[in-house]
Amino acid sequence: MKRTRTAVLALATAAAALAPALLPQATAAEGAYLQDPAGGEKTMKSVWTKDEMHKVEGQFRFHPGVRYKTVARPGHPAAPDHERRAGDPRTLAWEPSYEFAWSVSDSTVVKKALTVKEGEHPIVVHAVLRRADRSEVAQVRKELTGKPATGREKVAGNKRIACDTGEYTVEWSVTRSGYGTLHGSLRWNSSCEQYRTAFSRDHGTQR
């Protein structure tokens, strides 16, 4: 009885270690993203209007979004009849999404010194994914109306990108009509090597 309990615990530990790879059609790195500008949640780029009465701030996050299918593999030696599922490296692909944050401020009384964030605003978010040769691979653009002075919006790319197809550049912008446009870019490497290693046939086995 004790031996059986030990085997079950070992199997549970192995399954927990493999948890990110056990979900069919799952995003393997749900929380992984690249951010421009680099920094924390409130780190943003900013631009003032010429009269210094209005400011637009923006932040961009690129979510690579790894996708894959799972395949059945033999169970743990202590429980050979317990089939486990693991990621199939042959099905790895990227499916990016694009996240934009903005903040709109208006000066009151003293330029730049005293500001308020209020009202509703029209916001336009835009991003283009480019290969190293500058050719366009994917693009998203969305017009947001009646948005609060501060907000965040995630836009699905709906475009799969093959693994290991080189480095890409993501160009982005956030526009508040009448106030200004913020621009930025970041680089992304499409290598899937870390996931292939995690999905290798012997990953997670215990001897």
XYZ file of N, CA and C in Angstrom:
621
model
N 0.830 -1.198 0.000
C 0.000 0.000 0.000
C 0.867 1.252 0.000
N 1.926 1.244 0.815
C 2.827 2.375 0.881
C 3.542 2.575 -0.444
N 3.936 1.448 -1.101
C 4.625 1.524 -2.379
C 3.715 2.126 -3.447
N 2.444 1.747 -3.418
C 1.478 2.286 -4.384
C 1.298 3.787 -4.187
N 1.200 4.210 -2.911
C 1.027 5.623 -2.612
C 2.235 6.427 -3.097
N 3.442 5.882 -2.922
C 4.671 6.554 -3.366
C 4.683 6.723 -4.874
N 4.238 5.668 -5.591
C 4.201 5.721 -7.052
C 3.215 6.770 -7.532
N 2.075 6.839 -6.864
C 1.057 7.825 -7.247
C 1.580 9.240 -7.026
N 2.270 9.469 -5.896
C 2.821 10.780 -5.614
C 3.874 11.168 -6.638
N 4.715 10.214 -7.021
C 5.751 10.485 -8.018
C 5.125 10.842 -9.348
N 4.065 10.133 -9.708
C 3.367 10.395 -10.963
C 2.721 11.778 -10.943
N 2.134 12.138 -9.825
C 1.503 13.455 -9.699
C 2.535 14.567 -9.816
N 3.720 14.339 -9.230
C 4.789 15.334 -9.308
C 5.238 15.532 -10.741
N 5.380 14.412 -11.476
C 5.793 14.498 -12.880
C 4.750 15.223 -13.705
N 3.476 14.946 -13.439
C 2.398 15.593 -14.188
C 2.376 17.091 -13.923
N 2.625 17.476 -12.668
C 2.632 18.897 -12.332
C 3.754 19.621 -13.056
N 4.911 18.958 -13.166
C 6.047 19.564 -13.858
C 5.759 19.769 -15.326
N 4.930 18.894 -15.887
C 4.604 18.958 -17.309
C 3.334 19.749 -17.594
N 2.736 20.309 -16.570
C 1.410 20.933 -16.721
C 1.280 21.852 -17.923
N 2.248 22.744 -18.220
C 2.064 23.628 -19.367
C 1.956 22.891 -20.687
N 2.458 21.643 -20.749
C 2.474 20.918 -22.014
C 1.337 19.919 -22.140
N 0.457 19.857 -21.183
C -0.568 18.821 -21.196
C -1.903 19.263 -21.791
N -2.057 20.532 -22.092
C -3.338 21.023 -22.565
C -3.398 21.007 -24.083
N -4.359 20.307 -24.690
C -4.448 20.287 -26.143
C -4.751 21.669 -26.700
N -4.066 22.019 -27.781
C -4.234 23.311 -28.432
C -4.053 24.459 -27.439
N -3.127 24.314 -26.505
C -2.970 25.320 -25.459
C -1.922 26.345 -25.848
N -1.947 27.465 -25.169
C -0.876 28.433 -25.289
C 0.174 28.050 -24.264
N 1.361 27.708 -24.724
C 2.377 27.172 -23.830
C 2.963 28.235 -22.916
N 2.959 29.479 -23.362
C 3.558 30.536 -22.552
C 2.568 31.683 -22.423
N 1.488 31.422 -21.734
C 0.383 32.375 -21.649
C 0.831 33.743 -21.127
N 1.744 33.759 -20.147
C 2.149 35.028 -19.573
C 3.375 35.637 -20.220
N 3.952 34.995 -21.223
C 5.178 35.481 -21.841
C 4.869 36.565 -22.865
N 5.593 37.701 -22.780
C 5.408 38.755 -23.764
C 6.645 39.642 -23.804
N 6.745 40.428 -24.877
C 7.781 41.443 -25.022
C 7.095 42.795 -24.895
N 7.728 43.736 -24.202
C 7.087 45.030 -23.959
C 7.942 46.190 -24.448
N 7.280 47.170 -25.044
C 7.928 48.414 -25.443
C 7.080 49.564 -24.903
N 7.670 50.447 -24.066
C 9.044 50.394 -23.581
C 9.199 49.343 -22.482
N 10.421 48.854 -22.316
C 10.676 47.855 -21.285
C 10.425 48.465 -19.911
N 9.991 47.633 -18.998
C 9.730 48.131 -17.646
C 8.501 47.495 -17.043
N 7.914 48.172 -16.105
C 6.772 47.634 -15.387
C 5.446 47.962 -16.026
N 4.394 47.668 -15.290
C 3.022 47.845 -15.762
C 2.736 49.285 -16.194
N 3.307 50.264 -15.499
C 2.985 51.669 -15.772
C 4.045 52.387 -16.608
N 5.028 51.658 -17.096
C 6.069 52.270 -17.925
C 5.534 52.537 -19.327
N 5.573 53.810 -19.754
C 5.011 54.181 -21.049
C 5.875 55.208 -21.775
N 5.666 55.286 -23.082
C 6.221 56.375 -23.875
C 5.186 57.498 -23.857
N 5.648 58.749 -24.082
C 4.690 59.854 -24.042
C 5.028 60.927 -25.062
N 4.002 61.685 -25.439
C 4.186 62.806 -26.350
C 3.187 63.903 -25.975
N 3.656 65.146 -25.975
C 2.807 66.296 -25.689
C 2.429 67.001 -26.985
N 1.283 67.649 -26.997
C 0.929 68.502 -28.125
C 1.835 69.740 -28.080
N 1.912 70.468 -29.192
C 2.810 71.626 -29.273
C 2.500 72.684 -28.226
N 1.235 72.831 -27.888
C 0.882 73.840 -26.884
C 1.045 73.327 -25.456
N 1.510 72.089 -25.333
C 1.775 71.473 -24.022
C 0.535 71.388 -23.133
N -0.611 71.269 -23.776
C -1.854 71.180 -23.008
C -2.408 69.757 -22.952
N -1.939 68.896 -23.838
C -2.479 67.533 -23.891
C -1.339 66.526 -24.080
N -1.459 65.425 -23.396
C -0.417 64.388 -23.477
C -1.046 63.027 -23.752
N -0.365 62.267 -24.607
C -0.760 60.885 -24.869
C 0.393 59.978 -24.448
N 0.075 58.926 -23.701
C 1.066 57.931 -23.313
C 0.657 56.583 -23.887
N 1.640 55.760 -24.183
C 1.327 54.469 -24.770
C 2.320 53.394 -24.397
N 1.824 52.180 -24.402
C 2.652 51.003 -24.111
C 2.179 49.868 -25.007
N 3.114 49.021 -25.410
C 2.769 47.923 -26.313
C 3.363 46.614 -25.786
N 2.570 45.550 -25.876
C 3.047 44.210 -25.515
C 2.768 43.242 -26.656
N 3.797 42.510 -27.025
C 3.681 41.502 -28.078
C 3.651 40.129 -27.430
N 2.556 39.403 -27.629
C 2.391 38.065 -27.067
C 2.617 37.046 -28.181
N 3.757 36.334 -28.191
C 4.042 35.381 -29.274
C 2.996 34.274 -29.411
N 2.498 33.764 -28.290
C 1.413 32.783 -28.320
C 1.732 31.468 -28.991
N 2.567 30.645 -28.377
C 2.873 29.325 -28.924
C 1.641 28.427 -28.904
N 1.415 27.718 -30.014
C 0.308 26.763 -30.129
C 0.858 25.402 -30.508
N 0.181 24.351 -30.059
C 0.620 22.996 -30.382
C -0.489 22.007 -30.072
N -0.335 20.806 -30.602
C -1.246 19.717 -30.276
C -0.517 18.754 -29.343
N -1.271 17.903 -28.665
C -0.660 16.927 -27.775
C -0.792 15.520 -28.347
N 0.117 14.662 -27.927
C 0.097 13.262 -28.353
C 0.170 12.376 -27.115
N -0.305 11.152 -27.251
C -0.282 10.198 -26.138
C 1.110 9.590 -26.013
N 1.556 9.438 -24.779
C 2.847 8.806 -24.511
C 2.675 7.810 -23.368
N 3.565 6.821 -23.294
C 3.455 5.802 -22.234
C 3.454 6.441 -20.854
N 2.794 5.769 -19.933
C 2.710 6.277 -18.580
C 3.995 6.075 -17.801
N 3.988 6.512 -16.587
C 5.118 6.366 -15.676
C 5.367 4.873 -15.431
N 6.646 4.461 -15.290
C 6.944 3.041 -15.043
C 6.158 2.438 -13.890
N 5.842 3.253 -12.887
C 5.093 2.749 -11.742
C 3.606 2.603 -12.051
N 3.173 3.226 -13.142
C 1.770 3.129 -13.545
C 1.709 3.106 -15.075
N 2.191 2.044 -15.698
C 2.294 1.969 -17.164
C 0.955 2.100 -17.883
N -0.141 1.786 -17.218
C -1.450 1.880 -17.864
C -2.019 3.305 -17.837
N -1.315 4.180 -17.117
C -1.795 5.561 -17.008
C -1.176 6.372 -18.136
N -1.925 6.550 -19.204
C -1.421 7.277 -20.370
C -1.267 8.754 -20.054
N -0.187 9.346 -20.508
C -0.002 10.780 -20.337
C 0.043 11.435 -21.710
N -0.249 12.716 -21.750
C -0.209 13.459 -22.999
C 0.853 14.546 -22.905
N 1.561 14.741 -23.985
C 2.626 15.736 -24.005
C 2.599 16.469 -25.337
N 3.230 17.631 -25.375
C 3.234 18.431 -26.582
C 3.951 17.747 -27.733
N 3.392 17.874 -28.916
C 3.983 17.307 -30.129
C 4.802 18.395 -30.817
N 6.146 18.275 -30.831
C 6.979 19.334 -31.431
C 6.709 19.554 -32.910
N 6.153 18.559 -33.585
C 5.868 18.706 -35.016
C 4.727 19.686 -35.277
N 3.941 19.979 -34.278
C 2.785 20.860 -34.466
C 3.006 22.266 -33.908
N 4.218 22.553 -33.446
C 4.503 23.867 -32.875
C 4.320 24.983 -33.907
N 3.715 26.053 -33.497
C 3.560 27.246 -34.339
C 3.275 28.440 -33.437
N 3.526 29.623 -33.957
C 3.236 30.846 -33.218
C 1.905 31.421 -33.693
N 1.186 32.041 -32.778
C -0.047 32.758 -33.128
C -0.104 34.030 -32.280
N 0.587 35.081 -32.742
C 0.750 36.285 -31.925
C -0.543 37.061 -31.688
N -0.547 37.805 -30.584
C -1.587 38.798 -30.322
C -0.880 40.070 -29.873
N -1.600 41.175 -29.937
C -1.004 42.491 -29.746
C -1.795 43.261 -28.685
N -1.083 43.745 -27.681
C -1.746 44.417 -26.563
C -1.277 45.870 -26.463
N -2.235 46.777 -26.386
C -1.938 48.205 -26.341
C -2.506 48.824 -25.054
N -1.741 49.712 -24.468
C -2.236 50.486 -23.320
C -2.070 51.963 -23.646
N -2.968 52.790 -23.121
C -2.894 54.223 -23.388
C -3.303 55.017 -22.160
N -2.912 56.287 -22.162
C -3.316 57.214 -21.116
C -3.355 58.604 -21.745
N -4.465 59.318 -21.555
C -4.644 60.649 -22.133
C -4.802 61.662 -21.004
N -3.950 62.696 -21.016
C -3.971 63.712 -19.957
C -4.189 65.100 -20.551
N -4.862 65.949 -19.790
C -5.097 67.336 -20.194
C -4.572 68.264 -19.099
N -3.812 69.274 -19.509
C -3.287 70.250 -18.544
C -4.402 71.149 -18.024
N -4.296 71.525 -16.777
C -5.234 72.484 -16.180
C -4.421 73.549 -15.448
N -4.729 74.794 -15.709
C -4.088 75.954 -15.071
C -2.630 76.105 -15.518
N -1.774 75.147 -15.154
C -0.348 75.235 -15.484
C 0.009 74.121 -16.465
N 0.644 74.498 -17.572
C 1.027 73.525 -18.584
C 1.952 72.452 -18.002
N 1.639 71.205 -18.275
C 2.429 70.033 -17.877
C 2.451 69.791 -16.370
N 2.263 70.824 -15.577
C 2.403 70.668 -14.121
C 1.170 70.034 -13.502
N -0.004 70.522 -13.867
C -1.253 69.989 -13.327
C -2.063 69.376 -14.467
N -2.369 68.105 -14.362
C -3.105 67.422 -15.421
C -4.251 66.603 -14.848
N -5.222 66.356 -15.715
C -6.344 65.488 -15.343
C -6.522 64.444 -16.432
N -7.074 63.304 -16.045
C -7.378 62.237 -16.984
C -8.872 61.957 -16.872
N -9.610 62.450 -17.821
C -11.050 62.303 -17.736
C -11.685 62.301 -19.119
N -12.978 61.989 -19.161
C -13.709 61.989 -20.415
C -13.539 60.705 -21.223
N -14.180 60.687 -22.400
C -14.072 59.565 -23.323
C -13.250 59.993 -24.529
N -12.532 59.026 -25.108
C -11.582 59.364 -26.167
C -11.625 58.348 -27.308
N -11.398 58.829 -28.547
C -11.227 57.912 -29.674
C -9.758 57.488 -29.758
N -9.523 56.216 -29.724
C -8.160 55.687 -29.748
C -8.011 54.752 -30.947
N -6.906 54.889 -31.669
C -6.613 53.972 -32.783
C -5.321 53.242 -32.467
N -5.372 51.909 -32.482
C -4.179 51.095 -32.226
C -3.802 50.357 -33.510
N -2.503 50.200 -33.726
C -2.030 49.641 -34.986
C -0.698 48.941 -34.762
N -0.506 47.795 -35.405
C 0.768 47.076 -35.327
C 1.006 46.323 -36.615
N 2.279 46.251 -37.016
C 2.682 45.519 -38.217
C 3.845 44.601 -37.852
N 3.744 43.347 -38.246
C 4.816 42.380 -38.023
C 5.577 42.227 -39.336
N 6.904 42.456 -39.295
C 7.720 42.420 -40.516
C 8.876 41.431 -40.402
N 9.204 40.821 -41.533
C 10.384 39.958 -41.622
C 11.643 40.820 -41.649
N 12.786 40.141 -41.633
C 14.062 40.856 -41.661
C 14.220 41.678 -42.934
N 13.600 41.241 -44.043
C 13.689 41.988 -45.305
C 12.661 43.106 -45.400
N 11.950 43.371 -44.289
C 10.967 44.443 -44.165
C 9.616 44.110 -44.783
N 9.463 42.923 -45.363
C 8.171 42.546 -45.931
C 7.164 42.316 -44.806
N 5.913 42.654 -45.066
C 4.861 42.552 -44.057
C 4.330 41.129 -43.958
N 4.218 40.641 -42.737
C 3.696 39.303 -42.480
C 2.277 39.365 -41.924
N 2.041 40.301 -41.044
C 0.717 40.433 -40.414
C 0.508 41.883 -40.001
N -0.755 42.263 -39.863
C -1.087 43.626 -39.464
C -2.418 43.632 -38.722
N -2.497 44.449 -37.672
C -3.762 44.655 -36.972
C -3.991 46.149 -36.823
N -5.240 46.552 -36.929
C -5.614 47.946 -36.739
C -7.025 47.977 -36.176
N -7.231 48.780 -35.139
C -8.543 48.824 -34.514
C -8.840 50.238 -34.055
N -10.035 50.716 -34.393
C -10.493 52.022 -33.937
C -11.390 51.827 -32.721
N -11.010 52.435 -31.629
C -11.736 52.299 -30.373
C -12.420 53.623 -30.071
N -13.711 53.599 -29.889
C -14.444 54.837 -29.618
C -15.021 54.812 -28.202
N -15.169 56.013 -27.645
C -15.760 56.135 -26.313
C -14.967 55.452 -25.224
N -13.641 55.461 -25.356
C -12.800 54.798 -24.366
C -12.425 55.754 -23.234
N -12.210 55.235 -22.024
C -11.791 56.100 -20.906
C -10.383 56.644 -21.142
N -9.990 57.607 -20.329
C -8.691 58.256 -20.508
C -7.528 57.288 -20.327
N -7.722 56.249 -19.558
C -6.695 55.215 -19.431
C -7.343 53.870 -19.750
N -6.626 53.050 -20.465
C -7.191 51.754 -20.829
C -6.173 50.832 -21.445
N -6.643 49.619 -21.737
C -5.789 48.585 -22.312
C -6.648 47.716 -23.214
N -6.115 47.341 -24.358
C -6.866 46.540 -25.332
C -5.940 45.498 -25.960
N -6.406 44.245 -25.986
C -5.642 43.170 -26.620
C -6.331 42.785 -27.918
N -5.556 42.723 -29.001
C -6.098 42.446 -30.327
C -5.499 41.143 -30.854
N -6.360 40.206 -31.217
C -5.892 38.927 -31.758
C -5.304 39.128 -33.149
N -4.207 38.441 -33.425
C -3.579 38.570 -34.729
C -4.212 37.682 -35.787
N -4.758 36.517 -35.326
C -5.394 35.562 -36.238
C -4.497 35.186 -37.415
N -3.215 35.044 -37.131
C -2.247 34.696 -38.167
C -1.185 33.800 -37.556
N -1.007 32.596 -38.128
C 0.012 31.681 -37.614
C 1.346 31.946 -38.290
N 2.391 31.888 -37.476
C 3.748 32.119 -37.961
C 4.558 30.852 -37.710
N 5.228 30.355 -38.733
C 6.005 29.124 -38.590
C 7.197 29.332 -37.665
N 7.552 28.290 -36.936
C 8.711 28.338 -36.050
C 10.007 28.496 -36.856
N 10.990 29.071 -36.207
C 12.355 29.131 -36.746
C 12.431 29.780 -38.117
N 11.668 30.842 -38.308
C 11.703 31.554 -39.583
C 12.440 32.886 -39.456
N 13.299 32.973 -38.445
C 14.155 34.140 -38.303
C 13.649 35.189 -37.339
N 14.287 36.354 -37.388
C 13.917 37.463 -36.521
C 12.907 38.369 -37.213
N 11.999 38.914 -36.412
C 10.963 39.801 -36.911
C 11.029 41.121 -36.158
N 10.437 42.136 -36.759
C 10.275 43.432 -36.098
C 8.788 43.730 -35.999
N 8.363 44.177 -34.833
C 6.978 44.580 -34.640
C 6.955 46.099 -34.496
N 6.262 46.772 -35.400
C 6.109 48.219 -35.337
C 4.696 48.534 -34.831
N 4.576 49.420 -33.891
C 3.269 49.693 -33.297
C 3.021 51.193 -33.153
N 1.768 51.535 -32.982
C 1.419 52.931 -32.721
C 0.100 53.014 -31.956
N -0.022 54.073 -31.172
C -1.258 54.412 -30.462
C -1.569 55.866 -30.788
N -2.768 56.125 -31.285
C -3.140 57.476 -31.702
C -4.381 57.952 -30.960
N -4.301 59.174 -30.463
C -5.491 59.848 -29.945
C -5.705 61.021 -30.896
N -6.750 60.957 -31.716
C -7.001 61.980 -32.725
C -7.021 63.378 -32.104
N -6.267 64.304 -32.725
C -6.195 65.669 -32.226
C -5.126 65.886 -31.174
N -4.595 64.808 -30.634
C -3.571 64.904 -29.595
C -2.195 64.490 -30.126
N -2.145 63.334 -30.794
C -0.864 62.871 -31.313
C -0.797 61.357 -31.442
N 0.332 60.890 -31.970
C 0.567 59.465 -32.187
C 1.895 59.054 -31.574
N 1.868 57.955 -30.877
C 3.093 57.368 -30.316
C 3.506 56.205 -31.186
N 4.810 56.104 -31.462
C 5.334 55.013 -32.279
C 6.373 54.234 -31.489
N 6.544 52.984 -31.839
C 7.586 52.174 -31.226
C 7.814 50.911 -32.024
N 8.833 50.172 -31.641
C 9.110 48.894 -32.307
C 9.892 47.998 -31.366
N 9.832 46.718 -31.619
C 10.628 45.747 -30.865
C 10.952 44.571 -31.774
N 11.958 43.799 -31.379
C 12.392 42.660 -32.178
C 11.959 41.369 -31.498
N 11.698 40.360 -32.328
C 11.238 39.067 -31.827
C 11.895 37.949 -32.623
N 12.430 36.959 -31.900
C 13.055 35.790 -32.519
C 12.063 34.639 -32.525
N 11.808 34.058 -33.684
C 10.772 33.028 -33.827
C 11.258 31.605 -33.530
N 12.417 31.473 -32.906
C 12.927 30.139 -32.577
C 11.994 29.411 -31.610
N 11.778 28.121 -31.865
C 10.949 27.285 -30.983
C 11.793 26.248 -30.239
N 13.095 26.450 -30.222
C 13.995 25.449 -29.661
C 13.662 25.094 -28.220
N 13.328 26.083 -27.409
C 13.055 25.795 -25.996
C 11.839 24.887 -25.832
N 10.859 25.023 -26.727
C 9.664 24.191 -26.637
C 9.919 22.786 -27.171
N 10.729 22.679 -28.213
C 11.074 21.341 -28.716
C 11.813 20.552 -27.638
N 12.686 21.236 -26.914
C 13.421 20.578 -25.831
C 12.452 20.110 -24.749
N 11.497 20.973 -24.396
C 10.518 20.618 -23.357
C 9.636 19.462 -23.800
N 9.388 19.338 -25.107
C 8.484 18.308 -25.604
C 9.216 17.038 -26.052
N 10.521 16.966 -25.829
C 11.283 15.794 -26.272
C 10.714 14.535 -25.639
N 10.897 13.432 -26.300
C 10.274 12.168 -25.897
C 10.565 11.749 -24.462
N 11.783 12.054 -23.990
C 12.154 11.619 -22.639
C 11.855 12.654 -21.579
N 11.269 13.769 -21.964
C 11.009 14.840 -20.989
C 10.031 14.364 -19.917
N 10.441 14.511 -18.689
C 9.553 14.193 -17.571
C 9.562 12.737 -17.128
N 10.316 11.851 -17.804
C 10.323 10.463 -17.370
C 11.172 10.327 -16.122
N 10.830 9.386 -15.311
C 11.569 9.123 -14.090
C 12.052 7.679 -14.086
N 13.278 7.481 -13.683
C 13.855 6.130 -13.679
C 14.104 5.677 -12.247
